[in-house]
Amino acid sequence: MQLLNFIKLHTNLPLKSIENTTQLLNEDCTIPFISRYRKERTGNLDEVQIGEVVKYKVLFEELQKRKGNILKALEEQDVLTVELKQKIETTNSLTMLEDIYLPFKKKRKTKAETARKNGLEPLAKIIMSQRATDIQSIAKKYINNEVENYQAALEGARFIIAEWINERTDIRNNIRYQLEKFANISTKVIKTTKGDVSTPFNTSEKAQKYRDYFNWYEPLNRCPSHRLLAILRAEKEGFIRVKIEIDNEKAIDNIEQRIIRTTNDCSKQIKLAIQDAYKRLLFPALSNEILNIAKEKADNKAIEVFAKNLKQLLLGAPLGEKNILAIDPGFRSGCKIVCLNAQGGLAYNETIYPHAPKNDTIGAIKKLNTLVDAYKIEAIAIGNGTASRETEQLIRKIRFKKDIQIFVVSEAGASIYSASKIAREEFPNFDVTVRGAISIGRRLADPLAELVKIDAKSIGVGQYQHDVDQNKLKQSLDTTVQSCVNLVGVNINTASVSLLSYVSGIGFKLAENIVNYRERVGVFTSRATIKKVPRLGKKAFEQSAGFLRIKHAKNPLDNSAVHPESYVIVNKMAKDENISVANLIGNKEILQKIALEKYCTLTIGLPTLNDIVKELEKPDLDPRETVKVFTFNQNVRTINDLKEGQLLPGIVNNITNFGCFVDIGIKESGLVHVSNLANKFVNDVNEIVNLHQQVIVKVLAVDIVRKRIQLALNHK
């Protein structure tokens, strides 16, 4: 099967769209660029659909590479027939390909291989022919120095037969079918021993979070992804044993029906060989295979949840270019304060000690009042870690001379950033505490620009992120970050290397070159000047230009998502309307009257023209929402303050397949189970809530010992 048909088989996208998309990918075009600026060629495919094309293109290439390696190996063994070659070339499944190759695969020393060396393969063939009536007498002929008696001869022959059975594709597929449909997953707790006393369950504190799975049993195909990952983690940490089970007797009967044709002595030997093949070879391998497949599916779902959460976090509402006072709160070590200008630059830093043990509340209030006035502060950002609630309460008591917006900002990953190479390069003369406070303030101003500096896995919005395939996770998260950065667009004159590196067609090295050029030559005055950056060639400019913004440029289109290749069309539109481009921008009345059909070309059609008009109506419109002020219940500070039935304000801080976690202003986040999200069946949690959404929740139950809080979303 050819590449295009393979992709169509798995995606059901139009063949022409697949053909043009793969061609663009082969030309080193990025997903954001293709999705935004090549709609005519792809048939208006979105980023998700293009991502699917990329996924199956890679799978096809991996399959073809494996086929090539197998064909080469078979040729070297001189066993490649025309029929076998055709079978290999026509298969579209990596699993089936490996099954075809299995009989020819070089094996480590096995029982069957030893039996062959002892000359027992002819005996195995006689048994499989099922014609001999006195197999014991025949077996005695195979006694030699390595085979002591006829029983040993028969055993060796059975090992060879068991291997043949294990290599039969039809038998393997039949067991796969039974495992897919009927397999159950069960767990048993590993008992702990203290001295001579064995307890029936694991009493360690770490094990208790898995106690729901100490003795678990359910169909594998109905086990939710989060539960499977939790079970496998508990097994990995040594608290439980996991088993996959099916009806073994039925599985063995199915094999017997496929092989046994007589009731003579041979059939008895074959039955024994079947049982051995099933228990020693088939079931262990195929039960592991089905568990790995289930794990892969669970990984994919967990990665999907993580990517969705990350996207919502990155596209969180920015406060914008404001003078911000940021506080990284603490008790004994004090509260680190930084004053940032509207561009995020550090203007001042200090430490205050309003809490125990120093309790210098008056001094702290005076200092804060002075700094707010001196640096014309417009908003205060407070980290949500230790002493956050106490610091927030202090700030809200202060009567500033003007209205100051107060925000509590997530610190997740801030410590990772503050100790990173990026942070050291940005602020080489300041320690990690100051850098952490700067990160908190910048997150309020522009979450996307700041969070791209942190490894996405450290942000804490995933589900079992350390248990899933790390390569797949990284690839998915990188794609998500790239998508968000290019959706919003980047101010090339203020963006960091980290932010620029995610722009379509740029990458880390070119991002460094851009920043170095900016520092050496000065700000970019037009998109055309971007071409002067060392090593930024024609292709990189094509891929990146539409996503890079230049504020206050001579050409207003340079601060829009209109690609430079389309400037000539916008100029023609303006000329035809007898108006300047600057006056055309934002003029909805004129823009909506333009007959777009007359501006179609061989490469630009109505999809792109509609995008251009939409952009001209609202140039450089930030797709993110406006930030909202939020306050927790000031009477709830620890889990001990919670009571069943309480209604509390909260912020969704993580979303999983089984519900969402809500920050209610204390150390522990509460869980709103999917069954408590709405008064209806919820298929996708993201349909009900978004990350960082402000909600009202009702306390259903509090487990102080296990530090678990059950909540329900309040819709009134």
C-alpha angles and dihedrals in degrees: 000000000000124000097255094050091046091055092044090051090058101034105028089217121148112280093230091053090050092048094051094042093052089048091053090047090051087053088060095253116156127234094247091050094047092046095048105033108023102052094131093057096045097042090248096302114176127225093267093053092046088049089056090052089052091048096052093040088059092045091051092050091049090049092050091048091052091048090053092051092048094048090050091050092049092049090052089052089048091230100110110121127183090250094049092047091052091048091053095045094050099048116103098189127082089208093054090045091056090047090054090050095044098090090053098041115117106249134204115243107303136176089252092051091051090050091052091052087052089057098251101127093092089054090051090053092050090052092048091051085064092209103108116096100189103042093162093063091048091048092055089065088066096058110122141142091297097038111060101189143352091272090060089047092053091046091052091048089051090053089056092047090048089055091050090051091048090053096052109111095206092054093046091050092049091054090045089055092051091048093048093050106031111019117128126201116217134179136200125194117243104235119233122229125211111184106312094336120099117198121210092233141028110267098185115123092235092053094052094076087064097045092111086069100044090106109013133158131175142131109285093223090057097046108113117235095247092051094049092050091048091050092049091048091051089051091048090052090052101248100114143020118232125211133183113212138187134161098289095188091055092048092051091046090054091054092048091052090055095049115022116082102160142042099224131110091284092060091055091054091046091051090054090047091050092052090049093046092050098045099037104032118008105042098041092049098041096041088053088047093053091046090050090049090050089047091050091051090048089049091052092050092047091048090048090053091048092049092049091049092046091051092052091047094049091047091050116140113279122216089212132215102347136137103257134192108205126195128198098196127216142153115222095015092047132230116300111221127196130178114212127193123227091274093053094256119148111251101167142353135192142149124242128190109210096146137061135332095027097026094192092163096149093049091048093051092049092049093048092049091050094049094047090055097040097050097033091240115199100180140017122218118200121192114236096227132094114347092007096130093046091049093047090051090051093049093049090055093058116098104217120193090245137025110283121190112228122206134179108218129198113252094197108141094001092117089051090053095044092057095041130109089245092057092046090052092047095046109017094161097054132072128238094269093059092044090051091053091048090053091052091053094045091050089061092049096046119353093188096053092049102038094054087070091065128073101257092227089064095058093080103227098115137100114234088334092165092055100053130084101290096206092053091045093052092047092050094046093046089051090049093050091048091050093051095046093051093043091058098035127223133256099228092201096059106023121115124234089256093056095043092050090068094053112112111272096004115091128177101296095049089045089057090048091052093051092044091050090048091052093045102041104020136246122339110255098189140007088252090065090060087075089069092069109111114260093004099127136184095278095048090049092050092050097044110030097084092054097047117086129203113196118213091012119162089242107055090206088070087072094052140073091252107119116235089239087067098048090097090059093050090048089052091049090052092046092050090051090047091237137113120257089244091056093043090058110090093009099124094174094061095036093055092052095054114113098227095190093076091059095056116120135181090274104026120061139166097292092060093039091053089051090051093051092046090052093047090053092057109013117201091359108175108233091209124098125250116267117254129209114241136186129195122220102280092210094061114075106142138023088260090067092062122104130185112262096027117141111218137178113239146164124235104240102171137019125203136171090262098049140295137288119231128204107222095177101273133096094266123061117219125232122234101197116218088250090060097048098085145353090258140054110290116208097173122029089207089065089066106033140019130210112273090013113152110236143167114235135188120223109237102171140352124207103189094180094055091031092233126147124194116205139177126212110248113219099181 
